[in-house]
Coordinates of C-alpha atoms and ligand atoms in Angstrom, one line a residue:
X1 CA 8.7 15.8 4.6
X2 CA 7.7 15.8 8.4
X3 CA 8.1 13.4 10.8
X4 CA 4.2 12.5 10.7
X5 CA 4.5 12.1 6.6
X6 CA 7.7 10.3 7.0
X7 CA 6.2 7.8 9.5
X8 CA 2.9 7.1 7.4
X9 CA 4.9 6.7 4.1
X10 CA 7.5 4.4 5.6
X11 CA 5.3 2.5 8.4
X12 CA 7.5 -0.8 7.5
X13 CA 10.5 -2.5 4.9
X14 CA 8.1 -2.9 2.7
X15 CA 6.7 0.2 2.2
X16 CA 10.5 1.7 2.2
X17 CA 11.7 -1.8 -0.7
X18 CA 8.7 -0.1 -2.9
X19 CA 9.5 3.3 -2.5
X20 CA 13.0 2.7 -3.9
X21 CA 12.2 0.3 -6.6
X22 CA 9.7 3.0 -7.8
X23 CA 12.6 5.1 -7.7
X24 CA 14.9 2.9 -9.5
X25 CA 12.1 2.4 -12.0
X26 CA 11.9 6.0 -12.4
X27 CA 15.5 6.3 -13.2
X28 CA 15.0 3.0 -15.6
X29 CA 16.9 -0.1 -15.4
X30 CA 19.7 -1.6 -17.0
X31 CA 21.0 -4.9 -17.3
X32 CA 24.5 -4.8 -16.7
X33 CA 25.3 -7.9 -18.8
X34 CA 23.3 -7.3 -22.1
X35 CA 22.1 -3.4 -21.7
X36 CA 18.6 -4.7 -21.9
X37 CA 15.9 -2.4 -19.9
X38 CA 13.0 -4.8 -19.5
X39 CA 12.7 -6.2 -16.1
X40 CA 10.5 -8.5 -14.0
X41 CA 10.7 -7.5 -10.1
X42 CA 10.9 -10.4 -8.0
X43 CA 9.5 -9.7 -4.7
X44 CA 10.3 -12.1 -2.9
X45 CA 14.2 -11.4 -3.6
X46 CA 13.6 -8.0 -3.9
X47 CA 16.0 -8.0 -7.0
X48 CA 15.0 -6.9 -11.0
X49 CA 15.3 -10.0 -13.5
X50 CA 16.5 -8.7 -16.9
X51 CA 13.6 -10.1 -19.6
X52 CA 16.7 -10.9 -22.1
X53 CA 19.9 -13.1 -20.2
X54 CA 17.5 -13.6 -17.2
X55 CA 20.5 -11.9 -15.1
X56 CA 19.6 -10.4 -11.3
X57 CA 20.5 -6.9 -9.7
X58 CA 19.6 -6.2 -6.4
X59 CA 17.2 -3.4 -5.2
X60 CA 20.8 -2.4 -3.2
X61 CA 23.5 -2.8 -6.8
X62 CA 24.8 0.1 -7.9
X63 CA 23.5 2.6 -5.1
X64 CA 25.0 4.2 -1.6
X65 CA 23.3 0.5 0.1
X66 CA 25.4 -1.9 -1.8
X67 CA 26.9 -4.4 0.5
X68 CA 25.1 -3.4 3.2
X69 CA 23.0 -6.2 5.4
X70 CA 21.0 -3.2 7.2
X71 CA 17.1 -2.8 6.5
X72 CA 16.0 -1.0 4.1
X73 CA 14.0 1.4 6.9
X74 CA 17.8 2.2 8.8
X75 CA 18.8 4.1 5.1
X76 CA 15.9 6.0 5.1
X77 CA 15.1 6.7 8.8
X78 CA 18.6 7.6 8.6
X79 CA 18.5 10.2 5.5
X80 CA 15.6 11.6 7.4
X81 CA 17.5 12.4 10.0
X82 CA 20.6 14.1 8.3
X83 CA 18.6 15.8 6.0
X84 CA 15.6 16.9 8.2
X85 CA 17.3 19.4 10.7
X86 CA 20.0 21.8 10.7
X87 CA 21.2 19.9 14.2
X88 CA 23.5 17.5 13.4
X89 CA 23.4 13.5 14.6
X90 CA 26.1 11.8 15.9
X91 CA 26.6 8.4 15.2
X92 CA 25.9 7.0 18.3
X93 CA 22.6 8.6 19.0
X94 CA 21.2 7.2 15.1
X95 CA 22.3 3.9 16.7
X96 CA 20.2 4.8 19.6
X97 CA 17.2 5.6 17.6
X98 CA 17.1 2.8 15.2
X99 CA 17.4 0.5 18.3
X100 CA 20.6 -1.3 16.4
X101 CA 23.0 -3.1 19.1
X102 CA 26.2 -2.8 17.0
X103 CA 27.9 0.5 16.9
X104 CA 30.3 -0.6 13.8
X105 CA 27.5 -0.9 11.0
X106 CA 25.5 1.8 11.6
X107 CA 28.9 4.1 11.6
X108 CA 29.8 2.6 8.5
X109 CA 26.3 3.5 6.8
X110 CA 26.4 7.1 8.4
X111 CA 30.2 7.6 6.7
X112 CA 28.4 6.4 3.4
X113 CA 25.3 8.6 3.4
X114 CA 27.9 11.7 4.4
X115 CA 29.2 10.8 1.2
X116 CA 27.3 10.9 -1.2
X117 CA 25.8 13.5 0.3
X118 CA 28.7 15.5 0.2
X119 CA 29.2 14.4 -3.3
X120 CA 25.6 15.9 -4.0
X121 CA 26.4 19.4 -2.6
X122 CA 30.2 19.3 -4.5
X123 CA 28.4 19.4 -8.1
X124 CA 26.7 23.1 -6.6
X125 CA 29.3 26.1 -7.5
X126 CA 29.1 28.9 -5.1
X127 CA 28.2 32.0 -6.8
X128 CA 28.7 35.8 -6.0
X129 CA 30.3 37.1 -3.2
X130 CA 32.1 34.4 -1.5
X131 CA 33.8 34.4 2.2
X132 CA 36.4 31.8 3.6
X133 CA 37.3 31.2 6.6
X134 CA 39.1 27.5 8.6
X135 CA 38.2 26.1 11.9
X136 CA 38.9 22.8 14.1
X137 CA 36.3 20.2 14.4
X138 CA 35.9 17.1 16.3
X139 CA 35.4 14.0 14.2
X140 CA 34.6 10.7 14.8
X141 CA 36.3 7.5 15.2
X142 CA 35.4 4.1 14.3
X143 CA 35.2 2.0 17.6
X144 CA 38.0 -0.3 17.3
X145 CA 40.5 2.6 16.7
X146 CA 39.2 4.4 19.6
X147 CA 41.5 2.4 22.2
X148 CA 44.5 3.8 20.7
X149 CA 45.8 7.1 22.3
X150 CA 45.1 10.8 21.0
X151 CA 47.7 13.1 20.9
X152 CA 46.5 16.5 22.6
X153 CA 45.8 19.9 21.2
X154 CA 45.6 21.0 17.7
X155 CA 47.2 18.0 16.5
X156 CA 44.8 16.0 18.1
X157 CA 43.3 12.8 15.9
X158 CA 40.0 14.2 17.1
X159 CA 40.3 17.4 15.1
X160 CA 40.1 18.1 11.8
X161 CA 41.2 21.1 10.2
X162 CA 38.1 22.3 7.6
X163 CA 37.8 25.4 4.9
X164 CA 34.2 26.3 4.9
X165 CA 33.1 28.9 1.9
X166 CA 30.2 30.4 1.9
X167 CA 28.0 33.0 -0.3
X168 CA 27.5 36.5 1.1
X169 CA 25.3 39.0 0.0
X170 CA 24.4 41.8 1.3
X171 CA 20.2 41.9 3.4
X172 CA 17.4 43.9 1.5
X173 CA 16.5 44.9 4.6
X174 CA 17.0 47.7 6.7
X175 CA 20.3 46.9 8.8
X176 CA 19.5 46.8 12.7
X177 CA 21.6 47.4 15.6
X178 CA 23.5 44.4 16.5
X179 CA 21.4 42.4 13.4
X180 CA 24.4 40.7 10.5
X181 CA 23.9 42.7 7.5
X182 CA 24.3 40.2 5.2
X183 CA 22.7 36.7 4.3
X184 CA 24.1 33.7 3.9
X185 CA 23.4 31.5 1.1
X186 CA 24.9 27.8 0.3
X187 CA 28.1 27.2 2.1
X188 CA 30.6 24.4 1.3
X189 CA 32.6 22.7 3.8
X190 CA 36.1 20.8 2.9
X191 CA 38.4 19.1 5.3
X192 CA 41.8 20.7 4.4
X193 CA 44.0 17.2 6.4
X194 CA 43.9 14.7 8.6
X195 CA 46.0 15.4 11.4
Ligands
ZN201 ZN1 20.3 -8.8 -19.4

């Protein structure tokens, strides 16, 4: 999906509440109290009404969104951005863009998404020729804890040490001067410790 698709199929909320009730319906719902999978969507609560005990679930229950006050549109402007580009976002600049005044929140829905995003790429197993190597990176902080001091170098709070993996195989085509010889496939990233 491009930006132009993503802005025409999520123009507003709404458009993003019945994209993931579809989705939820997809996946088929289930009461939690009596197993039943008939529901009545409420729309104006945005929450699925079991036909059988009459009990309610949230369009947010039991997904990455749960106990979150954010709009709909901020989850999925904001999994549009980490998953359309190979640049990454910082926190701070997906604040900017959603317009959001409060730094905390969106941070905290960010750390989420990373998640189970991370989750997502854990259930791939690399496969072939695999390399390994570590590196330092920076990593952020939640604003309250950034008043209290860092120590320097390596053992910095801003760095964390991560193992990255990643499949190696060899390019079908004809090696170049100063060209990598190899491709790279899926690559894995793990953060070893905090230091
Ligand atoms: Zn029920």
């Amino acid at each position: 999906m491009n930006l132009l698709n993503f802005m025409s199929n999520f123009a507003d909320e709404e458009s993003c509440v019945t994209y993931l009730k579809e989705q939820r319906e997809r996946r088929g719902v289930v009461c939690k109290h009596c197993g039943c999978t008939e529901h009545r969507w409420d729309a104006h609560k945005r929450c699925f009404e079991c036909r059988n005990c009459h009990s309610r679930q949230s369009l947010r229950s039991g997904t990455v969104m749960q106990n979150s006050k954010l709009p709909y549109r901020y989850w999925i402007a904001t999994m549009f951005l980490l998953m359309s580009t190979k640049k990454s976002f910082s926190t701070e600049e997906i604040r900017r863009q959603l317009g959001h005044k409060r730094y905390q929140p969106v941070w905290e829905m960010v750390c989420k998404l990373r998640d189970v995003m991370g989750k997502r790429d854990a259930q791939y197993s690399l496969d072939g020729q695999v390399e390994l190597d570590d590196g330092f990176f920076t990593t952020e902080r939640p604003e309250e804890e950034k008043d209290t001091p860092l120590k320097r170098g390596r053992g910095s709070h801003k760095k964390s040490k991560v193992v990255v993996m990643v499949e190696s195989a060899p390019s079908q085509r004809h090696p170049r001067k100063g060209k990598p010889s190899k491709v790279v496939g899926h690559l894995k990233m793990h953060r070893s410790f905090r230091t």
